[in-house]
């Protein structure tokens, strides 16, 4: 067994490149004792030692049940601008995760392994939420990955900063106007950023799209024939850009760092420098595990909606590298089933997973959207109830209202490329007081359509 915990202590956190420790090979890799070596994604650089201790325990449990497999943990964090090069260069582990938004492109390009037979043999194809399963299927219904986690967009907020600003952390904002008012109150009272937005590495486009959906608009329409029409130049997108502009230039409530992405905004939030920001509902685990957030400071509510808007959802899938041989593929499927899926389907597996995580101080019970049918999901929550250690009462504004919102999937056409195209729009309104929002969205619409037309 090669534990990632020891590697982490030895200096994993100093690494900046995903998967730099290991490459994939078309030749089967074997341990000195003849076992199949399986390289699996673990955590982003910077995860705390307790996370690796929990993983080490889970690794040992798996290897006890599968003595012919030697699991090797590899640090991993998906980042849009660099992922394609890492995949092409073979620097990813045998098992890794990708967001739903990448899955269609990857499977169409032959860059994911077909696991249809394996999923059917495991017997839970029909248990998946069909909308989510469709994210990993081709036109013929073949399956190229295991949906393992989904989220709805939420508004994350710092309870301590709310209190410092004289706001009630148990009654977070329910409208965009209230978000703006709270952001200004926090900034005026504390000097911190009352609200902040991601703007780099495709995350600005991601969050602008989420806000557009929440405000009743969309950035893209499916034409029903495999083509897409860009709709970026809509009133909801303009309203969100104007919202960000006004917080920055009229209220001065956005702090002074306008080049944040998923990792850096989480770091700033965990450090107590941001009052509110939007992101996936599942981010609490990373905030505590990877960025040192104090659970007492955390609050979560639904993202405000208006004009018939919904909540953007997403998630990721566990996939197998297309370069592995049959023995490694078989080992990979066994790992994915054991590590990701059985805790959602089997009571004993769910309890073992929850207990192992709780014993290592890891988060248990973070709000997610079910990748399986809702009945199965709610049953799994009863299994792990004794081990839930997240502040559920501080997440109640989200969990009590999220199923009242209409779920909306992420745009499917050239998703990451268009997210990248939208990053500069967010950056522009945050750095240029005279940014012409109408002109920005009109040009982005033209540019996005050109990308979509290329297929």
CSV table of C-alpha atoms in Angstrom, one decimal:
chain,number,residue,atom,x,y,z
A,1,UNK,CA,0.0,0.0,0.0
A,2,UNK,CA,1.3,3.4,-0.9
A,3,UNK,CA,-0.6,5.9,1.3
A,4,UNK,CA,-1.3,9.5,0.0
A,5,UNK,CA,-1.1,10.6,3.6
A,6,UNK,CA,2.6,10.1,3.9
A,7,UNK,CA,3.1,11.7,0.5
A,8,UNK,CA,1.1,14.7,1.6
A,9,UNK,CA,3.2,15.2,4.6
A,10,UNK,CA,6.3,14.9,2.5
A,11,UNK,CA,5.3,17.8,0.3
A,12,UNK,CA,2.2,17.2,-1.8
A,13,UNK,CA,1.0,20.7,-0.9
A,14,UNK,CA,3.9,22.2,-2.7
A,15,UNK,CA,2.8,20.8,-6.0
A,16,UNK,CA,0.9,23.1,-8.4
A,17,UNK,CA,0.3,20.7,-11.3
A,18,UNK,CA,-2.6,18.3,-11.2
A,19,UNK,CA,-1.5,14.7,-11.3
A,20,UNK,CA,2.2,15.6,-11.5
A,21,UNK,CA,3.1,12.5,-9.4
A,22,UNK,CA,1.8,9.9,-11.8
A,23,UNK,CA,1.1,9.2,-15.5
A,24,UNK,CA,-1.0,6.6,-17.1
A,25,UNK,CA,0.2,3.9,-19.4
A,26,UNK,CA,-1.4,1.5,-21.8
A,27,UNK,CA,0.7,-1.3,-20.2
A,28,UNK,CA,-0.6,-2.8,-17.0
A,29,UNK,CA,1.2,-1.6,-13.9
A,30,UNK,CA,1.9,-4.1,-11.2
A,31,UNK,CA,3.2,-3.9,-7.7
A,32,UNK,CA,6.3,-5.9,-6.7
A,33,UNK,CA,4.0,-8.5,-5.2
A,34,UNK,CA,2.0,-8.8,-8.5
A,35,UNK,CA,-1.0,-6.8,-7.5
A,36,UNK,CA,-2.6,-4.4,-10.0
A,37,UNK,CA,-1.5,-0.9,-9.3
A,38,UNK,CA,-4.4,1.5,-9.5
A,39,UNK,CA,-3.8,5.2,-9.4
A,40,UNK,CA,-6.8,7.1,-8.1
A,41,UNK,CA,-7.6,10.8,-7.7
A,42,UNK,CA,-7.7,12.0,-4.1
A,43,UNK,CA,-7.8,15.7,-3.1
A,44,UNK,CA,-6.6,19.1,-4.3
A,45,UNK,CA,-3.2,20.3,-3.2
A,46,UNK,CA,-3.5,21.8,0.3
A,47,UNK,CA,-5.9,19.3,1.8
A,48,UNK,CA,-5.4,18.8,5.5
A,49,UNK,CA,-3.6,15.7,6.9
A,50,UNK,CA,-6.9,14.4,8.4
A,51,UNK,CA,-8.4,14.1,5.0
A,52,UNK,CA,-5.5,11.8,4.0
A,53,UNK,CA,-5.8,9.9,7.2
A,54,UNK,CA,-9.4,9.2,6.3
A,55,UNK,CA,-8.4,8.2,2.8
A,56,UNK,CA,-5.7,5.9,4.1
A,57,UNK,CA,-8.3,4.1,6.3
A,58,UNK,CA,-10.6,3.7,3.3
A,59,UNK,CA,-7.8,2.6,1.1
A,60,UNK,CA,-6.9,-0.1,3.7
A,61,UNK,CA,-10.6,-1.2,3.9
A,62,UNK,CA,-10.8,-1.5,0.1
A,63,UNK,CA,-7.5,-3.4,-0.2
A,64,UNK,CA,-8.6,-5.9,2.5
A,65,UNK,CA,-11.7,-6.7,0.4
A,66,UNK,CA,-9.7,-6.6,-2.9
A,67,UNK,CA,-6.2,-8.0,-2.0
A,68,UNK,CA,-5.2,-8.2,-5.7
A,69,UNK,CA,-5.4,-4.4,-6.1
A,70,UNK,CA,-2.8,-1.8,-4.8
A,71,UNK,CA,-4.4,1.6,-4.6
A,72,UNK,CA,-2.1,4.6,-5.0
A,73,UNK,CA,-3.6,8.1,-4.2
A,74,UNK,CA,-2.7,11.0,-6.5
A,75,UNK,CA,-3.5,14.6,-5.8
A,76,UNK,CA,-6.0,16.0,-8.2
A,77,UNK,CA,-8.0,19.1,-9.0
A,78,UNK,CA,-9.9,19.6,-12.2
A,79,UNK,CA,-9.2,23.0,-13.8
A,80,UNK,CA,-10.7,23.9,-17.1
A,81,UNK,CA,-7.8,25.7,-18.8
A,82,UNK,CA,-5.3,22.9,-18.1
A,83,UNK,CA,-7.3,19.7,-18.1
A,84,UNK,CA,-7.2,19.0,-21.8
A,85,UNK,CA,-3.4,19.2,-21.9
A,86,UNK,CA,-3.1,16.9,-18.9
A,87,UNK,CA,-5.4,14.4,-20.5
A,88,UNK,CA,-3.6,14.5,-23.8
A,89,UNK,CA,-0.3,14.2,-22.0
A,90,UNK,CA,-1.3,11.2,-20.0
A,91,UNK,CA,-0.5,12.8,-16.6
A,92,UNK,CA,-3.9,11.9,-15.0
A,93,UNK,CA,-4.5,9.0,-12.8
A,94,UNK,CA,-6.4,5.9,-13.8
A,95,UNK,CA,-9.5,7.0,-12.0
A,96,UNK,CA,-10.4,10.7,-11.9
A,97,UNK,CA,-13.4,13.0,-11.9
A,98,UNK,CA,-14.7,15.5,-14.4
A,99,UNK,CA,-17.6,17.9,-14.3
A,100,UNK,CA,-20.8,17.1,-16.2
A,101,UNK,CA,-20.0,20.0,-18.5
A,102,UNK,CA,-16.9,18.1,-19.9
A,103,UNK,CA,-18.4,14.6,-20.1
A,104,UNK,CA,-20.2,15.0,-23.4
A,105,UNK,CA,-17.2,16.4,-25.2
A,106,UNK,CA,-14.8,13.8,-23.7
A,107,UNK,CA,-17.0,10.8,-24.6
A,108,UNK,CA,-17.6,12.2,-28.1
A,109,UNK,CA,-13.8,12.5,-28.5
A,110,UNK,CA,-13.2,9.0,-27.4
A,111,UNK,CA,-11.4,10.2,-24.3
A,112,UNK,CA,-13.5,8.2,-21.7
A,113,UNK,CA,-13.8,4.5,-21.2
A,114,UNK,CA,-17.1,2.8,-22.0
A,115,UNK,CA,-18.4,1.2,-18.8
A,116,UNK,CA,-21.9,0.2,-19.9
A,117,UNK,CA,-21.4,-3.5,-19.3
A,118,UNK,CA,-19.9,-2.9,-15.9
A,119,UNK,CA,-22.6,-0.6,-14.7
A,120,UNK,CA,-25.3,-3.0,-15.9
A,121,UNK,CA,-23.6,-5.9,-14.2
A,122,UNK,CA,-23.5,-4.0,-10.9
A,123,UNK,CA,-27.3,-3.7,-11.2
A,124,UNK,CA,-28.0,-0.1,-10.4
A,125,UNK,CA,-28.4,1.6,-13.8
A,126,UNK,CA,-32.1,2.1,-13.1
A,127,UNK,CA,-31.4,3.7,-9.7
A,128,UNK,CA,-29.7,6.7,-11.2
A,129,UNK,CA,-31.6,10.0,-11.7
A,130,UNK,CA,-32.2,9.6,-15.5
A,131,UNK,CA,-31.5,13.3,-16.1
A,132,UNK,CA,-28.1,12.9,-14.4
A,133,UNK,CA,-27.3,9.6,-16.0
A,134,UNK,CA,-27.9,11.2,-19.4
A,135,UNK,CA,-24.9,13.4,-18.8
A,136,UNK,CA,-22.6,10.3,-19.2
A,137,UNK,CA,-24.5,8.6,-22.0
A,138,UNK,CA,-23.9,8.8,-25.8
A,139,UNK,CA,-26.7,8.9,-28.4
A,140,UNK,CA,-27.0,5.1,-28.2
A,141,UNK,CA,-27.3,5.0,-24.4
A,142,UNK,CA,-23.8,3.7,-23.7
A,143,UNK,CA,-22.5,4.8,-20.3
A,144,UNK,CA,-19.0,6.4,-19.9
A,145,UNK,CA,-18.8,7.2,-16.3
A,146,UNK,CA,-20.4,7.0,-12.8
A,147,UNK,CA,-22.3,10.1,-11.7
A,148,UNK,CA,-21.1,10.4,-8.2
A,149,UNK,CA,-22.0,13.8,-6.9
A,150,UNK,CA,-24.4,16.6,-7.9
A,151,UNK,CA,-25.0,20.1,-6.5
A,152,UNK,CA,-27.4,23.0,-6.8
A,153,UNK,CA,-26.1,26.6,-6.7
A,154,UNK,CA,-26.3,28.2,-3.3
A,155,UNK,CA,-25.4,31.5,-1.6
A,156,UNK,CA,-22.6,30.9,1.0
A,157,UNK,CA,-22.3,33.4,3.7
A,158,UNK,CA,-20.1,34.2,6.8
A,159,UNK,CA,-22.3,34.3,9.9
A,160,UNK,CA,-19.6,36.2,11.9
A,161,UNK,CA,-19.5,39.0,9.3
A,162,UNK,CA,-23.3,39.1,9.3
A,163,UNK,CA,-23.4,39.6,13.0
A,164,UNK,CA,-20.6,42.2,12.9
A,165,UNK,CA,-22.8,44.1,10.4
A,166,UNK,CA,-25.9,43.9,12.6
A,167,UNK,CA,-27.5,41.3,10.3
A,168,UNK,CA,-29.4,38.2,11.4
A,169,UNK,CA,-27.4,35.2,10.1
A,170,UNK,CA,-30.5,33.0,10.6
A,171,UNK,CA,-32.4,35.2,8.1
A,172,UNK,CA,-30.1,35.6,5.1
A,173,UNK,CA,-31.1,37.5,1.9
A,174,UNK,CA,-33.9,36.2,-0.2
A,175,UNK,CA,-33.7,38.7,-3.1
A,176,UNK,CA,-30.8,40.2,-5.1
A,177,UNK,CA,-31.7,43.6,-3.7
A,178,UNK,CA,-31.3,42.2,-0.2
A,179,UNK,CA,-28.0,40.6,-1.2
A,180,UNK,CA,-26.8,44.0,-2.3
A,181,UNK,CA,-28.0,45.7,1.0
A,182,UNK,CA,-26.3,43.0,3.1
A,183,UNK,CA,-23.1,43.3,1.1
A,184,UNK,CA,-22.9,47.0,1.7
A,185,UNK,CA,-23.7,46.6,5.4
A,186,UNK,CA,-20.9,44.1,5.8
A,187,UNK,CA,-18.4,46.1,3.9
A,188,UNK,CA,-19.2,49.3,5.7
A,189,UNK,CA,-19.0,47.7,9.1
A,190,UNK,CA,-16.0,45.4,8.7
A,191,UNK,CA,-14.0,46.6,5.7
A,192,UNK,CA,-14.3,43.2,4.2
A,193,UNK,CA,-15.8,42.3,0.8
A,194,UNK,CA,-19.5,42.0,1.4
A,195,UNK,CA,-20.0,40.0,-1.7
A,196,UNK,CA,-17.5,38.6,-4.2
A,197,UNK,CA,-17.6,36.9,-7.6
A,198,UNK,CA,-15.3,34.5,-9.3
A,199,UNK,CA,-13.9,35.7,-12.6
A,200,UNK,CA,-11.0,33.5,-13.8
A,201,UNK,CA,-10.3,30.0,-15.1
A,202,UNK,CA,-13.9,29.7,-16.5
A,203,UNK,CA,-15.5,30.2,-13.1
A,204,UNK,CA,-16.6,33.8,-13.9
A,205,UNK,CA,-18.6,32.4,-16.9
A,206,UNK,CA,-19.9,29.6,-14.7
A,207,UNK,CA,-21.2,32.0,-12.0
A,208,UNK,CA,-22.5,34.5,-14.5
A,209,UNK,CA,-24.5,31.7,-16.1
A,210,UNK,CA,-25.8,30.6,-12.7
A,211,UNK,CA,-27.0,34.1,-11.9
A,212,UNK,CA,-28.6,34.5,-15.4
A,213,UNK,CA,-30.6,31.3,-14.8
A,214,UNK,CA,-31.6,32.5,-11.3
A,215,UNK,CA,-32.8,35.8,-12.8
A,216,UNK,CA,-35.0,33.9,-15.3
A,217,UNK,CA,-32.7,34.0,-18.4
A,218,UNK,CA,-30.4,31.6,-20.2
A,219,UNK,CA,-27.2,31.9,-22.1
A,220,UNK,CA,-27.9,29.1,-24.6
A,221,UNK,CA,-30.8,27.3,-26.2
A,222,UNK,CA,-30.8,23.8,-27.6
A,223,UNK,CA,-32.3,23.6,-31.1
A,224,UNK,CA,-33.3,19.9,-30.9
A,225,UNK,CA,-31.0,18.8,-33.7
A,226,UNK,CA,-27.7,18.7,-31.9
A,227,UNK,CA,-27.0,22.4,-32.5
A,228,UNK,CA,-27.2,25.4,-30.1
A,229,UNK,CA,-28.1,29.1,-30.2
A,230,UNK,CA,-26.3,31.6,-28.0
A,231,UNK,CA,-28.6,33.8,-26.0
A,232,UNK,CA,-26.0,35.6,-23.9
A,233,UNK,CA,-27.4,39.0,-24.9
A,234,UNK,CA,-30.4,38.7,-22.6
A,235,UNK,CA,-31.8,41.0,-19.9
A,236,UNK,CA,-31.0,38.6,-17.0
A,237,UNK,CA,-27.3,38.5,-17.9
A,238,UNK,CA,-27.2,42.2,-18.3
A,239,UNK,CA,-29.0,42.6,-14.9
A,240,UNK,CA,-26.3,40.5,-13.2
A,241,UNK,CA,-23.5,42.4,-14.7
A,242,UNK,CA,-25.1,45.6,-13.7
A,243,UNK,CA,-25.5,44.2,-10.2
A,244,UNK,CA,-21.8,43.5,-10.0
A,245,UNK,CA,-21.0,46.9,-11.4
A,246,UNK,CA,-23.1,48.7,-8.9
A,247,UNK,CA,-21.7,46.7,-5.9
A,248,UNK,CA,-18.2,47.6,-7.1
A,249,UNK,CA,-18.5,51.2,-8.2
A,250,UNK,CA,-21.5,52.6,-6.3
A,251,UNK,CA,-21.3,50.6,-3.0
A,252,UNK,CA,-17.6,49.7,-2.8
A,253,UNK,CA,-18.7,46.4,-1.3
A,254,UNK,CA,-16.6,43.9,-3.4
A,255,UNK,CA,-13.2,44.2,-1.8
A,256,UNK,CA,-10.2,44.7,-4.0
A,257,UNK,CA,-9.4,41.3,-5.5
A,258,UNK,CA,-11.1,40.8,-8.8
A,259,UNK,CA,-9.2,37.8,-10.2
A,260,UNK,CA,-10.5,35.0,-8.1
A,261,UNK,CA,-11.4,31.4,-9.2
A,262,UNK,CA,-12.9,28.5,-7.3
A,263,UNK,CA,-9.8,27.8,-5.2
A,264,UNK,CA,-8.9,31.3,-4.4
A,265,UNK,CA,-12.4,32.5,-3.5
A,266,UNK,CA,-12.8,29.6,-1.2
A,267,UNK,CA,-9.5,30.5,0.5
A,268,UNK,CA,-10.6,34.1,0.9
A,269,UNK,CA,-14.0,33.1,2.2
A,270,UNK,CA,-12.5,30.6,4.7
A,271,UNK,CA,-10.2,33.3,5.9
A,272,UNK,CA,-13.1,35.5,6.8
A,273,UNK,CA,-12.5,38.1,4.0
A,274,UNK,CA,-15.8,37.6,2.1
A,275,UNK,CA,-19.3,38.0,3.4
A,276,UNK,CA,-21.1,36.2,0.6
A,277,UNK,CA,-20.5,34.4,-2.7
A,278,UNK,CA,-22.3,31.9,-4.9
A,279,UNK,CA,-21.0,28.4,-5.6
A,280,UNK,CA,-22.2,24.8,-5.6
A,281,UNK,CA,-24.0,23.6,-2.4
A,282,UNK,CA,-21.4,20.9,-1.8
A,283,UNK,CA,-18.4,23.3,-1.3
A,284,UNK,CA,-18.6,23.1,2.5
A,285,UNK,CA,-16.5,20.0,2.6
A,286,UNK,CA,-13.7,21.6,0.7
A,287,UNK,CA,-14.0,24.8,2.7
A,288,UNK,CA,-13.3,22.9,5.9
A,289,UNK,CA,-11.0,20.2,4.7
A,290,UNK,CA,-8.9,22.2,2.3
A,291,UNK,CA,-9.1,25.8,3.4
A,292,UNK,CA,-9.5,25.7,7.2
A,293,UNK,CA,-13.0,27.3,7.5
A,294,UNK,CA,-14.4,27.5,11.0
A,295,UNK,CA,-17.7,25.6,10.9
A,296,UNK,CA,-19.2,28.2,13.3
A,297,UNK,CA,-18.8,30.9,10.7
A,298,UNK,CA,-20.6,29.1,7.9
A,299,UNK,CA,-24.1,29.7,6.5
A,300,UNK,CA,-25.8,28.5,3.4
A,301,UNK,CA,-29.0,29.6,1.7
A,302,UNK,CA,-30.6,29.3,-1.8
A,303,UNK,CA,-29.6,31.7,-4.5
A,304,UNK,CA,-32.3,34.3,-5.0
A,305,UNK,CA,-34.5,33.7,-8.0
A,306,UNK,CA,-36.8,36.1,-10.0
A,307,UNK,CA,-38.8,36.2,-13.2
A,308,UNK,CA,-39.4,32.5,-13.1
A,309,UNK,CA,-35.7,31.6,-12.7
A,310,UNK,CA,-34.3,28.4,-11.4
A,311,UNK,CA,-31.2,27.1,-9.8
A,312,UNK,CA,-28.3,26.0,-12.0
A,313,UNK,CA,-27.2,22.4,-11.1
A,314,UNK,CA,-24.1,20.5,-11.9
A,315,UNK,CA,-21.8,17.8,-10.6
A,316,UNK,CA,-19.1,15.4,-11.6
A,317,UNK,CA,-18.6,11.9,-12.7
A,318,UNK,CA,-16.0,9.3,-11.8
A,319,UNK,CA,-14.3,8.1,-15.0
A,320,UNK,CA,-11.7,5.6,-16.1
A,321,UNK,CA,-8.7,6.7,-18.2
A,322,UNK,CA,-9.1,5.4,-21.8
A,323,UNK,CA,-5.4,4.3,-21.8
A,324,UNK,CA,-5.7,1.6,-19.2
A,325,UNK,CA,-5.7,-2.1,-20.0
A,326,UNK,CA,-8.5,-4.6,-19.1
A,327,UNK,CA,-7.0,-5.6,-15.7
A,328,UNK,CA,-6.7,-1.9,-14.6
A,329,UNK,CA,-10.1,-1.1,-16.0
A,330,UNK,CA,-11.7,-3.9,-13.9
A,331,UNK,CA,-9.8,-2.7,-10.8
A,332,UNK,CA,-10.9,0.9,-11.5
A,333,UNK,CA,-14.6,-0.1,-11.7
A,334,UNK,CA,-14.3,-2.0,-8.5
A,335,UNK,CA,-12.8,1.1,-6.8
A,336,UNK,CA,-15.4,3.5,-8.2
A,337,UNK,CA,-18.2,1.2,-7.1
A,338,UNK,CA,-16.7,0.8,-3.6
A,339,UNK,CA,-15.5,4.3,-3.0
A,340,UNK,CA,-18.2,6.4,-4.6
A,341,UNK,CA,-21.3,4.4,-5.2
A,342,UNK,CA,-22.0,1.8,-2.5
A,343,UNK,CA,-22.2,4.5,0.2
A,344,UNK,CA,-25.3,5.8,-1.7
A,345,UNK,CA,-26.9,2.3,-2.1
A,346,UNK,CA,-25.9,0.0,0.8
A,347,UNK,CA,-26.5,0.7,4.5
A,348,UNK,CA,-23.4,-1.1,5.7
A,349,UNK,CA,-21.2,0.8,3.1
A,350,UNK,CA,-22.9,4.1,4.0
A,351,UNK,CA,-22.3,3.6,7.7
A,352,UNK,CA,-18.7,2.5,7.2
A,353,UNK,CA,-17.9,5.5,5.0
A,354,UNK,CA,-19.6,8.0,7.3
A,355,UNK,CA,-18.0,6.6,10.4
A,356,UNK,CA,-14.5,6.6,8.8
A,357,UNK,CA,-14.9,10.2,7.8
A,358,UNK,CA,-16.4,11.3,11.1
A,359,UNK,CA,-13.6,9.6,13.1
A,360,UNK,CA,-11.1,11.5,11.1
A,361,UNK,CA,-12.9,14.8,11.5
A,362,UNK,CA,-14.1,15.0,7.9
A,363,UNK,CA,-17.5,16.5,6.9
A,364,UNK,CA,-20.4,14.1,6.8
A,365,UNK,CA,-23.8,15.4,5.6
A,366,UNK,CA,-22.9,18.3,3.3
A,367,UNK,CA,-26.0,19.2,1.2
A,368,UNK,CA,-26.0,17.8,-2.3
A,369,UNK,CA,-28.5,16.9,-5.0
A,370,UNK,CA,-29.2,13.2,-5.3
A,371,UNK,CA,-27.5,11.4,-8.3
A,372,UNK,CA,-29.9,8.5,-7.5
A,373,UNK,CA,-33.6,8.8,-7.2
A,374,UNK,CA,-34.8,10.9,-4.3
A,375,UNK,CA,-36.2,8.0,-2.3
A,376,UNK,CA,-32.8,6.2,-2.3
A,377,UNK,CA,-31.1,9.4,-1.4
A,378,UNK,CA,-33.3,10.2,1.6
A,379,UNK,CA,-33.0,6.6,2.8
A,380,UNK,CA,-29.2,7.0,2.8
A,381,UNK,CA,-29.5,10.0,4.9
A,382,UNK,CA,-31.2,8.0,7.6
A,383,UNK,CA,-28.4,5.5,7.6
A,384,UNK,CA,-25.7,8.1,8.3
A,385,UNK,CA,-27.7,10.3,10.6
A,386,UNK,CA,-25.7,9.4,13.7
A,387,UNK,CA,-22.5,10.5,12.0
A,388,UNK,CA,-23.6,13.8,10.5
A,389,UNK,CA,-21.3,16.5,11.8
A,390,UNK,CA,-22.0,19.5,9.5
A,391,UNK,CA,-23.9,22.4,11.0
A,392,UNK,CA,-27.3,21.5,9.5
A,393,UNK,CA,-29.1,24.2,11.3
A,394,UNK,CA,-26.9,26.8,9.7
A,395,UNK,CA,-27.7,25.2,6.3
A,396,UNK,CA,-31.5,25.1,6.9
A,397,UNK,CA,-32.2,28.2,4.7
A,398,UNK,CA,-30.9,26.0,1.8
A,399,UNK,CA,-32.1,22.5,2.6
A,400,UNK,CA,-35.6,23.7,3.5
A,401,UNK,CA,-36.1,25.6,0.2
A,402,UNK,CA,-33.9,24.0,-2.5
A,403,UNK,CA,-36.5,21.5,-3.7
A,404,UNK,CA,-38.9,24.5,-4.2
A,405,UNK,CA,-36.6,25.8,-6.9
A,406,UNK,CA,-36.6,24.6,-10.5
A,407,UNK,CA,-33.4,22.7,-11.3
A,408,UNK,CA,-31.7,23.8,-14.6
A,409,UNK,CA,-28.8,21.9,-16.2
A,410,UNK,CA,-25.7,23.7,-17.3
A,411,UNK,CA,-25.5,24.6,-21.0
A,412,UNK,CA,-24.3,21.7,-23.1
A,413,UNK,CA,-22.8,23.3,-26.1
A,414,UNK,CA,-19.0,24.0,-25.8
A,415,UNK,CA,-19.7,24.7,-22.1
A,416,UNK,CA,-16.2,25.4,-20.9
A,417,UNK,CA,-15.1,27.3,-23.9
A,418,UNK,CA,-18.1,29.7,-23.5
A,419,UNK,CA,-17.5,30.0,-19.7
A,420,UNK,CA,-14.0,31.1,-20.6
A,421,UNK,CA,-15.4,33.6,-23.1
A,422,UNK,CA,-17.6,35.1,-20.3
A,423,UNK,CA,-14.8,35.5,-17.8
A,424,UNK,CA,-13.7,38.8,-19.3
A,425,UNK,CA,-17.2,40.2,-19.1
A,426,UNK,CA,-17.2,39.8,-15.3
A,427,UNK,CA,-13.6,41.1,-15.1
A,428,UNK,CA,-14.6,44.2,-17.2
A,429,UNK,CA,-17.4,45.4,-14.9
A,430,UNK,CA,-15.3,44.8,-11.8
A,431,UNK,CA,-12.3,46.8,-13.2
A,432,UNK,CA,-13.8,49.4,-15.5
A,433,UNK,CA,-16.4,51.8,-14.1
A,434,UNK,CA,-17.4,52.8,-17.7
A,435,UNK,CA,-17.7,49.2,-19.0
A,436,UNK,CA,-20.4,49.1,-21.7
A,437,UNK,CA,-22.5,46.1,-20.6
A,438,UNK,CA,-24.7,46.1,-23.7
A,439,UNK,CA,-21.7,46.1,-26.0
A,440,UNK,CA,-20.0,43.4,-24.0
A,441,UNK,CA,-22.9,41.0,-24.1
A,442,UNK,CA,-23.6,41.6,-27.7
A,443,UNK,CA,-20.1,40.8,-28.7
A,444,UNK,CA,-19.9,37.8,-26.4
A,445,UNK,CA,-23.1,36.5,-28.1
A,446,UNK,CA,-21.5,36.8,-31.5
A,447,UNK,CA,-18.3,35.1,-30.3
A,448,UNK,CA,-20.2,32.3,-28.5
A,449,UNK,CA,-22.3,31.6,-31.6
A,450,UNK,CA,-19.1,31.3,-33.6
A,451,UNK,CA,-17.8,28.7,-31.2
A,452,UNK,CA,-21.1,26.8,-31.2
A,453,UNK,CA,-21.2,26.8,-35.0
A,454,UNK,CA,-17.8,25.1,-35.1
A,455,UNK,CA,-19.3,22.2,-33.2
